[in-house]
């Protein structure tokens, strides 16, 4: 299988775009300095995680959003993932929108915050 999309470059692009717009970079989730849990970005009451990695990582991102929400630190989470078409050009078993969209509803009893899932697709 041939992979052509540079995951590191994508992450760097999002880091630059969010921070240039005043978003906090890698904010502490709990605020206690003990857990070492960090989100990708936070601004006011919105937490954003961008995931171009292994499928298992999006579950961790949602856990971090839920922790922030449970602690009263955010009101909404945003998860940005590629669509399957882009994910297949990054690596094997990369988190992708269609799968997140399919699996997330099954967690509605344990995930209590609103989450906006954004799927990136080729133009």
mmCIF file of N, CA and C in Angstrom:
data_model
loop_
_atom_site.group_PDB
_atom_site.id
_atom_site.type_symbol
_atom_site.label_atom_id
_atom_site.label_comp_id
_atom_site.label_asym_id
_atom_site.label_seq_id
_atom_site.Cartn_x
_atom_site.Cartn_y
_atom_site.Cartn_z
ATOM 1 N N UNK A 1 0.837 -1.175 0.000
ATOM 2 C CA UNK A 1 0.000 0.000 0.000
ATOM 3 C C UNK A 1 0.886 1.244 0.000
ATOM 4 N N UNK A 2 0.518 2.244 -0.787
ATOM 5 C CA UNK A 2 1.281 3.476 -0.889
ATOM 6 C C UNK A 2 0.568 4.578 -0.108
ATOM 7 N N UNK A 3 1.299 5.239 0.806
ATOM 8 C CA UNK A 3 0.749 6.354 1.575
ATOM 9 C C UNK A 3 1.395 7.638 1.077
ATOM 10 N N UNK A 4 0.588 8.677 0.868
ATOM 11 C CA UNK A 4 1.135 9.905 0.296
ATOM 12 C C UNK A 4 0.906 11.150 1.152
ATOM 13 N N UNK A 5 0.037 11.082 2.127
ATOM 14 C CA UNK A 5 -0.267 12.250 2.940
ATOM 15 C C UNK A 5 0.617 12.261 4.186
ATOM 16 N N UNK A 6 1.232 13.386 4.459
ATOM 17 C CA UNK A 6 2.152 13.545 5.584
ATOM 18 C C UNK A 6 1.375 13.957 6.838
ATOM 19 N N UNK A 7 1.196 13.023 7.764
ATOM 20 C CA UNK A 7 0.455 13.264 8.999
ATOM 21 C C UNK A 7 1.082 14.401 9.805
ATOM 22 N N UNK A 8 2.395 14.436 9.885
ATOM 23 C CA UNK A 8 3.084 15.491 10.630
ATOM 24 C C UNK A 8 2.820 16.867 10.045
ATOM 25 N N UNK A 9 2.810 16.955 8.723
ATOM 26 C CA UNK A 9 2.537 18.233 8.060
ATOM 27 C C UNK A 9 1.106 18.694 8.333
ATOM 28 N N UNK A 10 0.168 17.765 8.330
ATOM 29 C CA UNK A 10 -1.220 18.118 8.638
ATOM 30 C C UNK A 10 -1.337 18.662 10.060
ATOM 31 N N UNK A 11 -0.722 17.966 11.006
ATOM 32 C CA UNK A 11 -0.768 18.420 12.402
ATOM 33 C C UNK A 11 -0.120 19.798 12.549
ATOM 34 N N UNK A 12 1.006 20.002 11.895
ATOM 35 C CA UNK A 12 1.701 21.293 11.957
ATOM 36 C C UNK A 12 0.812 22.409 11.402
ATOM 37 N N UNK A 13 0.137 22.135 10.311
ATOM 38 C CA UNK A 13 -0.760 23.118 9.703
ATOM 39 C C UNK A 13 -1.854 23.522 10.694
ATOM 40 N N UNK A 14 -2.491 22.540 11.322
ATOM 41 C CA UNK A 14 -3.554 22.854 12.281
ATOM 42 C C UNK A 14 -2.999 23.601 13.495
ATOM 43 N N UNK A 15 -1.818 23.207 13.966
ATOM 44 C CA UNK A 15 -1.190 23.919 15.097
ATOM 45 C C UNK A 15 -1.023 25.393 14.769
ATOM 46 N N UNK A 16 -0.485 25.675 13.593
ATOM 47 C CA UNK A 16 -0.269 27.065 13.190
ATOM 48 C C UNK A 16 -1.587 27.832 13.027
ATOM 49 N N UNK A 17 -2.554 27.209 12.390
ATOM 50 C CA UNK A 17 -3.830 27.893 12.138
ATOM 51 C C UNK A 17 -4.579 28.197 13.428
ATOM 52 N N UNK A 18 -4.655 27.240 14.326
ATOM 53 C CA UNK A 18 -5.383 27.474 15.578
ATOM 54 C C UNK A 18 -4.665 28.481 16.465
ATOM 55 N N UNK A 19 -3.364 28.324 16.646
ATOM 56 C CA UNK A 19 -2.643 29.243 17.536
ATOM 57 C C UNK A 19 -2.624 30.666 16.979
ATOM 58 N N UNK A 20 -2.567 30.813 15.661
ATOM 59 C CA UNK A 20 -2.578 32.156 15.078
ATOM 60 C C UNK A 20 -3.919 32.856 15.286
ATOM 61 N N UNK A 21 -4.937 32.088 15.617
ATOM 62 C CA UNK A 21 -6.266 32.649 15.860
ATOM 63 C C UNK A 21 -6.594 32.734 17.355
ATOM 64 N N UNK A 22 -5.564 32.605 18.188
ATOM 65 C CA UNK A 22 -5.740 32.819 19.613
ATOM 66 C C UNK A 22 -6.195 31.616 20.429
ATOM 67 N N UNK A 23 -6.141 30.417 19.845
ATOM 68 C CA UNK A 23 -6.508 29.220 20.586
ATOM 69 C C UNK A 23 -5.335 28.795 21.466
ATOM 70 N N UNK A 24 -5.656 28.353 22.674
ATOM 71 C CA UNK A 24 -4.640 27.829 23.593
ATOM 72 C C UNK A 24 -4.143 26.485 23.061
ATOM 73 N N UNK A 25 -2.834 26.328 23.031
ATOM 74 C CA UNK A 25 -2.194 25.113 22.497
ATOM 75 C C UNK A 25 -1.887 24.143 23.631
ATOM 76 N N UNK A 26 -2.366 22.926 23.497
ATOM 77 C CA UNK A 26 -2.155 21.845 24.472
ATOM 78 C C UNK A 26 -2.536 22.240 25.904
ATOM 79 N N UNK A 27 -3.768 22.716 26.072
ATOM 80 C CA UNK A 27 -4.205 23.103 27.421
ATOM 81 C C UNK A 27 -4.343 21.881 28.334
ATOM 82 N N UNK A 28 -4.111 22.111 29.600
ATOM 83 C CA UNK A 28 -4.294 21.090 30.622
ATOM 84 C C UNK A 28 -5.783 20.796 30.758
ATOM 85 N N UNK A 29 -6.165 19.535 30.706
ATOM 86 C CA UNK A 29 -7.574 19.141 30.761
ATOM 87 C C UNK A 29 -8.182 19.369 32.139
ATOM 88 N N UNK A 30 -7.479 18.949 33.177
ATOM 89 C CA UNK A 30 -8.052 18.946 34.522
ATOM 90 C C UNK A 30 -7.817 20.242 35.284
ATOM 91 N N UNK A 31 -6.768 20.958 34.935
ATOM 92 C CA UNK A 31 -6.438 22.177 35.644
ATOM 93 C C UNK A 31 -5.705 21.942 36.958
ATOM 94 N N UNK A 32 -5.470 20.678 37.305
ATOM 95 C CA UNK A 32 -4.782 20.394 38.566
ATOM 96 C C UNK A 32 -3.284 20.134 38.384
ATOM 97 N N UNK A 33 -2.844 20.026 37.132
ATOM 98 C CA UNK A 33 -1.424 19.802 36.852
ATOM 99 C C UNK A 33 -0.933 18.406 37.188
ATOM 100 N N UNK A 34 -1.811 17.524 37.638
ATOM 101 C CA UNK A 34 -1.401 16.173 38.031
ATOM 102 C C UNK A 34 -1.616 15.136 36.929
ATOM 103 N N UNK A 35 -2.696 15.251 36.192
ATOM 104 C CA UNK A 35 -3.082 14.194 35.257
ATOM 105 C C UNK A 35 -2.217 14.149 34.004
ATOM 106 N N UNK A 36 -1.685 15.284 33.597
ATOM 107 C CA UNK A 36 -0.916 15.411 32.352
ATOM 108 C C UNK A 36 -1.779 15.225 31.101
ATOM 109 N N UNK A 37 -3.098 15.165 31.246
ATOM 110 C CA UNK A 37 -3.988 15.078 30.090
ATOM 111 C C UNK A 37 -4.041 16.443 29.416
ATOM 112 N N UNK A 38 -3.881 16.439 28.101
ATOM 113 C CA UNK A 38 -3.925 17.676 27.338
ATOM 114 C C UNK A 38 -4.817 17.519 26.125
ATOM 115 N N UNK A 39 -5.512 18.579 25.797
ATOM 116 C CA UNK A 39 -6.260 18.649 24.544
ATOM 117 C C UNK A 39 -5.322 19.217 23.494
ATOM 118 N N UNK A 40 -5.785 19.275 22.258
ATOM 119 C CA UNK A 40 -4.990 19.937 21.226
ATOM 120 C C UNK A 40 -5.137 21.449 21.340
ATOM 121 N N UNK A 41 -6.400 21.906 21.448
ATOM 122 C CA UNK A 41 -6.667 23.343 21.490
ATOM 123 C C UNK A 41 -7.876 23.625 22.365
ATOM 124 N N UNK A 42 -7.898 24.826 22.930
ATOM 125 C CA UNK A 42 -9.058 25.266 23.704
ATOM 126 C C UNK A 42 -9.169 26.776 23.583
ATOM 127 N N UNK A 43 -10.406 27.231 23.444
ATOM 128 C CA UNK A 43 -10.684 28.656 23.443
ATOM 129 C C UNK A 43 -12.018 28.847 24.141
ATOM 130 N N UNK A 44 -11.968 29.628 25.213
ATOM 131 C CA UNK A 44 -13.144 29.850 26.045
ATOM 132 C C UNK A 44 -13.691 28.494 26.491
ATOM 133 N N UNK A 45 -14.880 28.106 26.058
ATOM 134 C CA UNK A 45 -15.523 26.879 26.549
ATOM 135 C C UNK A 45 -15.609 25.793 25.465
ATOM 136 N N UNK A 46 -14.729 25.892 24.465
ATOM 137 C CA UNK A 46 -14.697 24.931 23.359
ATOM 138 C C UNK A 46 -13.338 24.233 23.340
ATOM 139 N N UNK A 47 -13.357 22.916 23.283
ATOM 140 C CA UNK A 47 -12.129 22.118 23.200
ATOM 141 C C UNK A 47 -12.093 21.407 21.855
ATOM 142 N N UNK A 48 -10.944 21.450 21.198
ATOM 143 C CA UNK A 48 -10.780 20.846 19.886
ATOM 144 C C UNK A 48 -9.645 19.827 19.934
ATOM 145 N N UNK A 49 -9.896 18.665 19.350
ATOM 146 C CA UNK A 49 -8.847 17.674 19.136
ATOM 147 C C UNK A 49 -8.844 17.308 17.666
ATOM 148 N N UNK A 50 -7.655 17.293 17.091
ATOM 149 C CA UNK A 50 -7.451 16.949 15.689
ATOM 150 C C UNK A 50 -6.751 15.600 15.681
ATOM 151 N N UNK A 51 -7.333 14.627 14.962
ATOM 152 C CA UNK A 51 -6.781 13.279 15.010
ATOM 153 C C UNK A 51 -6.502 12.737 13.610
ATOM 154 N N UNK A 52 -5.217 12.556 13.332
ATOM 155 C CA UNK A 52 -4.792 11.917 12.087
ATOM 156 C C UNK A 52 -4.020 10.641 12.387
ATOM 157 N N UNK A 53 -4.175 10.141 13.617
ATOM 158 C CA UNK A 53 -3.429 8.964 14.040
ATOM 159 C C UNK A 53 -4.284 7.708 14.070
ATOM 160 N N UNK A 54 -3.776 6.719 14.775
ATOM 161 C CA UNK A 54 -4.401 5.415 14.905
ATOM 162 C C UNK A 54 -5.845 5.527 15.393
ATOM 163 N N UNK A 55 -6.658 4.612 14.930
ATOM 164 C CA UNK A 55 -8.085 4.596 15.256
ATOM 165 C C UNK A 55 -8.343 4.693 16.759
ATOM 166 N N UNK A 56 -7.515 4.053 17.565
ATOM 167 C CA UNK A 56 -7.724 4.050 19.016
ATOM 168 C C UNK A 56 -7.580 5.436 19.627
ATOM 169 N N UNK A 57 -6.906 6.341 18.966
ATOM 170 C CA UNK A 57 -6.663 7.667 19.531
ATOM 171 C C UNK A 57 -7.918 8.536 19.606
ATOM 172 N N UNK A 58 -8.871 8.345 18.718
ATOM 173 C CA UNK A 58 -10.060 9.197 18.795
ATOM 174 C C UNK A 58 -10.866 8.894 20.046
ATOM 175 N N UNK A 59 -10.807 7.657 20.520
ATOM 176 C CA UNK A 59 -11.493 7.320 21.779
ATOM 177 C C UNK A 59 -10.862 8.104 22.932
ATOM 178 N N UNK A 60 -9.545 8.209 22.925
ATOM 179 C CA UNK A 60 -8.830 8.979 23.948
ATOM 180 C C UNK A 60 -9.219 10.456 23.876
ATOM 181 N N UNK A 61 -9.328 10.976 22.671
ATOM 182 C CA UNK A 61 -9.725 12.378 22.506
ATOM 183 C C UNK A 61 -11.112 12.627 23.092
ATOM 184 N N UNK A 62 -12.044 11.723 22.842
ATOM 185 C CA UNK A 62 -13.396 11.874 23.371
ATOM 186 C C UNK A 62 -13.382 11.753 24.898
ATOM 187 N N UNK A 63 -12.565 10.849 25.442
ATOM 188 C CA UNK A 63 -12.431 10.744 26.887
ATOM 189 C C UNK A 63 -11.956 12.063 27.480
ATOM 190 N N UNK A 64 -10.966 12.692 26.847
ATOM 191 C CA UNK A 64 -10.450 13.966 27.348
ATOM 192 C C UNK A 64 -11.519 15.057 27.284
ATOM 193 N N UNK A 65 -12.328 15.060 26.225
ATOM 194 C CA UNK A 65 -13.423 16.025 26.132
ATOM 195 C C UNK A 65 -14.422 15.798 27.258
ATOM 196 N N UNK A 66 -14.757 14.534 27.495
ATOM 197 C CA UNK A 66 -15.718 14.212 28.550
ATOM 198 C C UNK A 66 -15.177 14.624 29.918
ATOM 199 N N UNK A 67 -13.895 14.396 30.157
ATOM 200 C CA UNK A 67 -13.283 14.797 31.428
ATOM 201 C C UNK A 67 -13.385 16.313 31.609
ATOM 202 N N UNK A 68 -13.058 17.074 30.576
ATOM 203 C CA UNK A 68 -13.148 18.538 30.646
ATOM 204 C C UNK A 68 -14.578 18.993 30.924
ATOM 205 N N UNK A 69 -15.509 18.364 30.233
ATOM 206 C CA UNK A 69 -16.925 18.702 30.399
ATOM 207 C C UNK A 69 -17.400 18.368 31.813
ATOM 208 N N UNK A 70 -17.026 17.197 32.305
ATOM 209 C CA UNK A 70 -17.430 16.767 33.649
ATOM 210 C C UNK A 70 -16.881 17.683 34.730
ATOM 211 N N UNK A 71 -15.721 18.274 34.467
ATOM 212 C CA UNK A 71 -15.107 19.205 35.411
ATOM 213 C C UNK A 71 -15.623 20.638 35.249
ATOM 214 N N UNK A 72 -16.537 20.839 34.309
ATOM 215 C CA UNK A 72 -17.117 22.162 34.089
ATOM 216 C C UNK A 72 -16.193 23.126 33.371
ATOM 217 N N UNK A 73 -15.216 22.599 32.628
ATOM 218 C CA UNK A 73 -14.232 23.453 31.959
ATOM 219 C C UNK A 73 -14.583 23.763 30.501
ATOM 220 N N UNK A 74 -15.483 22.963 29.889
ATOM 221 C CA UNK A 74 -15.925 23.219 28.516
ATOM 222 C C UNK A 74 -17.426 22.971 28.407
ATOM 223 N N UNK A 75 -18.013 23.485 27.327
ATOM 224 C CA UNK A 75 -19.427 23.247 27.031
ATOM 225 C C UNK A 75 -19.618 22.362 25.809
ATOM 226 N N UNK A 76 -18.599 22.275 24.963
ATOM 227 C CA UNK A 76 -18.707 21.490 23.730
ATOM 228 C C UNK A 76 -17.322 21.019 23.294
ATOM 229 N N UNK A 77 -17.289 19.863 22.645
ATOM 230 C CA UNK A 77 -16.056 19.352 22.077
ATOM 231 C C UNK A 77 -16.158 19.298 20.571
ATOM 232 N N UNK A 78 -15.018 19.457 19.913
ATOM 233 C CA UNK A 78 -14.952 19.362 18.458
ATOM 234 C C UNK A 78 -13.842 18.371 18.120
ATOM 235 N N UNK A 79 -14.186 17.370 17.329
ATOM 236 C CA UNK A 79 -13.222 16.366 16.882
ATOM 237 C C UNK A 79 -13.071 16.499 15.376
ATOM 238 N N UNK A 80 -11.845 16.736 14.933
ATOM 239 C CA UNK A 80 -11.556 16.872 13.506
ATOM 240 C C UNK A 80 -10.782 15.640 13.062
ATOM 241 N N UNK A 81 -11.326 14.921 12.097
ATOM 242 C CA UNK A 81 -10.700 13.710 11.562
ATOM 243 C C UNK A 81 -10.811 13.718 10.040
ATOM 244 N N UNK A 82 -9.951 12.967 9.367
ATOM 245 C CA UNK A 82 -10.086 12.880 7.911
ATOM 246 C C UNK A 82 -11.230 11.952 7.541
ATOM 247 N N UNK A 83 -11.733 12.110 6.330
ATOM 248 C CA UNK A 83 -12.656 11.114 5.813
ATOM 249 C C UNK A 83 -11.838 9.871 5.472
ATOM 250 N N UNK A 84 -12.525 8.793 5.206
ATOM 251 C CA UNK A 84 -11.828 7.524 4.920
ATOM 252 C C UNK A 84 -10.873 7.656 3.734
ATOM 253 N N UNK A 85 -11.298 8.403 2.734
ATOM 254 C CA UNK A 85 -10.464 8.553 1.535
ATOM 255 C C UNK A 85 -9.103 9.170 1.877
ATOM 256 N N UNK A 86 -9.086 10.196 2.719
ATOM 257 C CA UNK A 86 -7.822 10.815 3.116
ATOM 258 C C UNK A 86 -7.078 9.916 4.098
ATOM 259 N N UNK A 87 -7.807 9.325 5.039
ATOM 260 C CA UNK A 87 -7.167 8.451 6.034
ATOM 261 C C UNK A 87 -6.366 7.345 5.358
ATOM 262 N N UNK A 88 -6.886 6.810 4.286
ATOM 263 C CA UNK A 88 -6.198 5.729 3.570
ATOM 264 C C UNK A 88 -4.892 6.187 2.928
ATOM 265 N N UNK A 89 -4.729 7.503 2.757
ATOM 266 C CA UNK A 89 -3.472 8.008 2.188
ATOM 267 C C UNK A 89 -2.460 8.368 3.271
ATOM 268 N N UNK A 90 -2.871 8.290 4.542
ATOM 269 C CA UNK A 90 -1.978 8.633 5.656
ATOM 270 C C UNK A 90 -1.244 7.395 6.152
ATOM 271 N N UNK A 91 -2.003 6.356 6.491
ATOM 272 C CA UNK A 91 -1.425 5.131 7.042
ATOM 273 C C UNK A 91 -2.549 4.119 7.195
ATOM 274 N N UNK A 92 -2.228 2.963 7.727
ATOM 275 C CA UNK A 92 -3.251 1.956 7.993
ATOM 276 C C UNK A 92 -3.923 2.244 9.329
ATOM 277 N N UNK A 93 -5.201 1.918 9.431
ATOM 278 C CA UNK A 93 -5.977 2.015 10.667
ATOM 279 C C UNK A 93 -6.008 3.418 11.267
ATOM 280 N N UNK A 94 -6.067 4.429 10.420
ATOM 281 C CA UNK A 94 -6.170 5.819 10.862
ATOM 282 C C UNK A 94 -7.640 6.137 11.148
ATOM 283 N N UNK A 95 -7.880 6.884 12.215
ATOM 284 C CA UNK A 95 -9.237 7.313 12.554
ATOM 285 C C UNK A 95 -9.829 8.052 11.353
ATOM 286 N N UNK A 96 -11.110 7.777 11.084
ATOM 287 C CA UNK A 96 -11.744 8.478 9.974
ATOM 288 C C UNK A 96 -13.215 8.765 10.285
ATOM 289 N N UNK A 97 -13.716 9.814 9.641
ATOM 290 C CA UNK A 97 -15.032 10.372 9.914
ATOM 291 C C UNK A 97 -16.154 9.345 9.862
ATOM 292 N N UNK A 98 -16.214 8.571 8.807
ATOM 293 C CA UNK A 98 -17.332 7.647 8.635
ATOM 294 C C UNK A 98 -17.409 6.641 9.790
ATOM 295 N N UNK A 99 -16.274 6.198 10.284
ATOM 296 C CA UNK A 99 -16.265 5.244 11.394
ATOM 297 C C UNK A 99 -16.642 5.939 12.710
ATOM 298 N N UNK A 100 -16.110 7.129 12.936
ATOM 299 C CA UNK A 100 -16.480 7.883 14.138
ATOM 300 C C UNK A 100 -17.982 8.133 14.142
ATOM 301 N N UNK A 101 -18.501 8.552 13.010
ATOM 302 C CA UNK A 101 -19.928 8.825 12.880
ATOM 303 C C UNK A 101 -20.759 7.572 13.153
ATOM 304 N N UNK A 102 -20.264 6.438 12.741
ATOM 305 C CA UNK A 102 -20.965 5.170 12.935
ATOM 306 C C UNK A 102 -20.892 4.690 14.398
ATOM 307 N N UNK A 103 -19.758 4.890 15.068
ATOM 308 C CA UNK A 103 -19.545 4.338 16.407
ATOM 309 C C UNK A 103 -19.962 5.270 17.552
ATOM 310 N N UNK A 104 -19.817 6.565 17.388
ATOM 311 C CA UNK A 104 -20.071 7.502 18.480
ATOM 312 C C UNK A 104 -21.485 7.395 19.070
ATOM 313 N N UNK A 105 -22.533 7.211 18.276
ATOM 314 C CA UNK A 105 -23.873 7.115 18.866
ATOM 315 C C UNK A 105 -24.023 5.987 19.896
ATOM 316 N N UNK A 106 -23.218 4.959 19.821
ATOM 317 C CA UNK A 106 -23.319 3.859 20.778
ATOM 318 C C UNK A 106 -22.818 4.250 22.163
ATOM 319 N N UNK A 107 -22.162 5.385 22.271
ATOM 320 C CA UNK A 107 -21.642 5.840 23.560
ATOM 321 C C UNK A 107 -22.534 6.899 24.202
ATOM 322 N N UNK A 108 -23.757 7.067 23.704
ATOM 323 C CA UNK A 108 -24.607 8.159 24.186
ATOM 324 C C UNK A 108 -24.966 8.049 25.662
ATOM 325 N N UNK A 109 -24.857 6.871 26.253
ATOM 326 C CA UNK A 109 -25.130 6.733 27.688
ATOM 327 C C UNK A 109 -23.932 7.169 28.535
ATOM 328 N N UNK A 110 -22.734 7.130 27.956
ATOM 329 C CA UNK A 110 -21.544 7.489 28.735
ATOM 330 C C UNK A 110 -20.913 8.810 28.300
ATOM 331 N N UNK A 111 -21.180 9.232 27.109
ATOM 332 C CA UNK A 111 -20.676 10.523 26.615
ATOM 333 C C UNK A 111 -21.827 11.512 26.755
ATOM 334 N N UNK A 112 -21.664 12.486 27.643
ATOM 335 C CA UNK A 112 -22.775 13.370 27.972
ATOM 336 C C UNK A 112 -22.644 14.779 27.403
ATOM 337 N N UNK A 113 -21.547 15.061 26.715
ATOM 338 C CA UNK A 113 -21.381 16.402 26.171
ATOM 339 C C UNK A 113 -21.692 16.417 24.680
ATOM 340 N N UNK A 114 -22.051 17.578 24.159
ATOM 341 C CA UNK A 114 -22.213 17.676 22.708
ATOM 342 C C UNK A 114 -20.841 17.672 22.039
ATOM 343 N N UNK A 115 -20.736 16.885 20.976
ATOM 344 C CA UNK A 115 -19.487 16.800 20.213
ATOM 345 C C UNK A 115 -19.809 17.026 18.741
ATOM 346 N N UNK A 116 -19.121 17.982 18.150
ATOM 347 C CA UNK A 116 -19.205 18.217 16.718
ATOM 348 C C UNK A 116 -18.061 17.449 16.080
ATOM 349 N N UNK A 117 -18.376 16.563 15.151
ATOM 350 C CA UNK A 117 -17.348 15.805 14.442
ATOM 351 C C UNK A 117 -17.248 16.376 13.036
ATOM 352 N N UNK A 118 -16.030 16.784 12.680
ATOM 353 C CA UNK A 118 -15.778 17.371 11.361
ATOM 354 C C UNK A 118 -14.907 16.417 10.570
ATOM 355 N N UNK A 119 -15.362 16.054 9.379
ATOM 356 C CA UNK A 119 -14.604 15.176 8.495
ATOM 357 C C UNK A 119 -13.967 15.969 7.377
ATOM 358 N N UNK A 120 -12.655 15.850 7.255
ATOM 359 C CA UNK A 120 -11.935 16.549 6.189
ATOM 360 C C UNK A 120 -11.885 15.673 4.949
ATOM 361 N N UNK A 121 -12.238 16.268 3.833
ATOM 362 C CA UNK A 121 -12.223 15.516 2.578
ATOM 363 C C UNK A 121 -11.441 16.281 1.537
ATOM 364 N N UNK A 122 -10.967 15.570 0.523
ATOM 365 C CA UNK A 122 -10.232 16.272 -0.532
ATOM 366 C C UNK A 122 -11.150 17.231 -1.276
ATOM 367 N N UNK A 123 -10.582 18.325 -1.752
ATOM 368 C CA UNK A 123 -11.413 19.296 -2.472
ATOM 369 C C UNK A 123 -11.546 18.915 -3.920
#
